[in-house]
PDB file of C-alpha atoms in Angstrom:
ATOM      1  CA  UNK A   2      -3.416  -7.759 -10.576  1.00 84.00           C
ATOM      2  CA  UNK A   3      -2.403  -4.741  -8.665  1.00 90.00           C
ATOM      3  CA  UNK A   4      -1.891  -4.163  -5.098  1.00 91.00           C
ATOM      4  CA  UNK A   5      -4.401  -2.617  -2.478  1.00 96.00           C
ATOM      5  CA  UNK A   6      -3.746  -0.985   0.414  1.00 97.00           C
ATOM      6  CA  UNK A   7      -5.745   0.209   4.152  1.00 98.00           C
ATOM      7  CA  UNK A   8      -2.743   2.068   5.510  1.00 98.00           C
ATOM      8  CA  UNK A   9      -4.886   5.282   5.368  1.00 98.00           C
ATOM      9  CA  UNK A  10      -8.125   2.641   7.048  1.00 98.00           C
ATOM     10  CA  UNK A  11      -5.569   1.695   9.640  1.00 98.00           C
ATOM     11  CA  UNK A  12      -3.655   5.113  10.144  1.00 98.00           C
ATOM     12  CA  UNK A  13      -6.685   6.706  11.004  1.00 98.00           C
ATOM     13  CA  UNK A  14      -8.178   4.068  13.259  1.00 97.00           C
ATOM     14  CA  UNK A  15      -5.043   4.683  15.220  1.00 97.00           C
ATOM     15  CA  UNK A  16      -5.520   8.217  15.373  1.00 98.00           C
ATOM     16  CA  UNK A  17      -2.298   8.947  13.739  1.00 98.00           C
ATOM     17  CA  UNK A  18      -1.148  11.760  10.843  1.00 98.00           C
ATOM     18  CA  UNK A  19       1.023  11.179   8.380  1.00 98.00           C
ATOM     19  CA  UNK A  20       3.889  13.018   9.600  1.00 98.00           C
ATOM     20  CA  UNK A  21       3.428  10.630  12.713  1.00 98.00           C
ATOM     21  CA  UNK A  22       3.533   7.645  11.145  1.00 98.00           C
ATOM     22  CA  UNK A  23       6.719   8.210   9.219  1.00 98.00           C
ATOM     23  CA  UNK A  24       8.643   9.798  11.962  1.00 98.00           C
ATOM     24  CA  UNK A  25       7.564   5.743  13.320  1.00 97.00           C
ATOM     25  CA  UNK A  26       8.458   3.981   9.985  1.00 97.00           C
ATOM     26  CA  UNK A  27      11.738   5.740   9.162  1.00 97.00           C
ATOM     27  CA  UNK A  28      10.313   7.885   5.960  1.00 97.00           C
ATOM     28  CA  UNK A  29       8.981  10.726   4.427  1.00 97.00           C
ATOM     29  CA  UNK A  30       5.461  11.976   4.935  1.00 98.00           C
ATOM     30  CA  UNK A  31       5.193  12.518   1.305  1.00 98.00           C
ATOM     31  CA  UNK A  32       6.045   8.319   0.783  1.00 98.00           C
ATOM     32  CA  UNK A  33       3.270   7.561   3.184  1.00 98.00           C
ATOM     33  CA  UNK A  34       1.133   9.700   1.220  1.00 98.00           C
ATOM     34  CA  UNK A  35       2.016   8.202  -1.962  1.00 98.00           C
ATOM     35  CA  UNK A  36       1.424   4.551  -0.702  1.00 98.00           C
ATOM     36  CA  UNK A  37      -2.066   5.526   0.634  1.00 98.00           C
ATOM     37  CA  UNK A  38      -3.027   7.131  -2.668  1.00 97.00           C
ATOM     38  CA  UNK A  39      -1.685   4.523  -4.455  1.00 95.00           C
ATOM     39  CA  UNK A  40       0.794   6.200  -6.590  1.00 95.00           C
ATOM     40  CA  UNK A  41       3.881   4.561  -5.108  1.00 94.00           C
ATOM     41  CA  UNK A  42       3.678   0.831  -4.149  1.00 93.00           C
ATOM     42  CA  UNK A  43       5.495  -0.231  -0.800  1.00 96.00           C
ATOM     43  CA  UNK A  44       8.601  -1.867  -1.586  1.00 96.00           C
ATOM     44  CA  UNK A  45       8.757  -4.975   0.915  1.00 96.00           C
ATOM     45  CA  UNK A  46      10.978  -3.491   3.559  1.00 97.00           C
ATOM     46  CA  UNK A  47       8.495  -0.438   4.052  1.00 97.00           C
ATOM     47  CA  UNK A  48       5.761  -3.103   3.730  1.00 98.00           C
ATOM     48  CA  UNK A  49       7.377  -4.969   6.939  1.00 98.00           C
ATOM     49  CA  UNK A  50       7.800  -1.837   8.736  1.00 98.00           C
ATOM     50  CA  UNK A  51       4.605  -1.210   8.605  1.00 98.00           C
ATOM     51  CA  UNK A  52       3.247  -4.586   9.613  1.00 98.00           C
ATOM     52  CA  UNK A  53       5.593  -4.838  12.452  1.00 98.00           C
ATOM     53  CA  UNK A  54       4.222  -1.148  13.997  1.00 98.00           C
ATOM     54  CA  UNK A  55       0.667  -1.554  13.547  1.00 98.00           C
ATOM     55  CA  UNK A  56       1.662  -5.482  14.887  1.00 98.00           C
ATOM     56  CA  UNK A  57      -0.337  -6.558  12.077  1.00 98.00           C
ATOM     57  CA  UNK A  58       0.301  -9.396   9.085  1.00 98.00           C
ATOM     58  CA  UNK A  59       1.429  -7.528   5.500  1.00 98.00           C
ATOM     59  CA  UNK A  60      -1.875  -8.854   4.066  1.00 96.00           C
ATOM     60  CA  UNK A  61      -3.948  -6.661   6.655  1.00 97.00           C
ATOM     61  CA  UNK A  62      -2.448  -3.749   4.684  1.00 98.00           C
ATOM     62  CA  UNK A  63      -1.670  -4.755   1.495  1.00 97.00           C
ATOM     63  CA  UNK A  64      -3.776  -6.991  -0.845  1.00 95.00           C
ATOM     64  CA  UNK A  65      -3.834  -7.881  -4.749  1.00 93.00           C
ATOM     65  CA  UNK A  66      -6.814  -7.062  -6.396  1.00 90.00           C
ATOM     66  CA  UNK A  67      -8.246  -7.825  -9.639  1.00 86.00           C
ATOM     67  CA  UNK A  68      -7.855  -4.802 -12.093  1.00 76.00           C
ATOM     68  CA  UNK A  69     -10.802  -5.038 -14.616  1.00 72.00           C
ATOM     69  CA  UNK A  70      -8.908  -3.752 -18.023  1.00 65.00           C
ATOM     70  CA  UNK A  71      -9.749  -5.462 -21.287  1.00 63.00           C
ATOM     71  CA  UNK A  72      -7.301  -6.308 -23.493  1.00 64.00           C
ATOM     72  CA  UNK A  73      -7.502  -6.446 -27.748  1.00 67.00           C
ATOM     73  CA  UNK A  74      -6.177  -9.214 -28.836  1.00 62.00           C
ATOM     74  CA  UNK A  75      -5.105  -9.635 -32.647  1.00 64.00           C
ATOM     75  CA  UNK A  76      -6.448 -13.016 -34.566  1.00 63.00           C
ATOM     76  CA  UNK A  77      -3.119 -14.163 -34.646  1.00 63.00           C
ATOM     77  CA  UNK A  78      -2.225 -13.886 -30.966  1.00 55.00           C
ATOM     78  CA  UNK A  79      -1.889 -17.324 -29.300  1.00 57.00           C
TER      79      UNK A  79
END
């Protein structure tokens, strides 16, 4: 499983940049950036942040999706 996000979806719906939104939040443009791309997950207390500006639920921004990765398995694996 990994986890999804729409902070960029919802961000831009909300006519905000970045720099805006972190300024909001308490952090770094650059960590907003990295959570929309993906390359950073949220830790929980940026998670909440977020939720509580956009006065949305954590699951309306982040989500756990299936990742679709196949995995070899050896005979003797259990």
């Amino acid at each position: 499983m990994a986890v999804k996000n729409d902070l960029k979806k919802l961000r831009k719906e909300q006519r905000l940049k970045q720099a805006d939104l972190a300024i909001a939040v308490g952090m770094c443009e650059r960590s907003i950036s990295n959570i929309e791309l993906e390359k950073n997950p949220a830790s929980l207390e940026t998670a909440l942040r977020l939720a509580a500006y956009f006065k949305v639920h954590v699951d309306d921004i982040f989500h756990l999706e299936e990742e679709h990765t196949t995995r070899k398995c050896d005979d003797n694996t259990p």
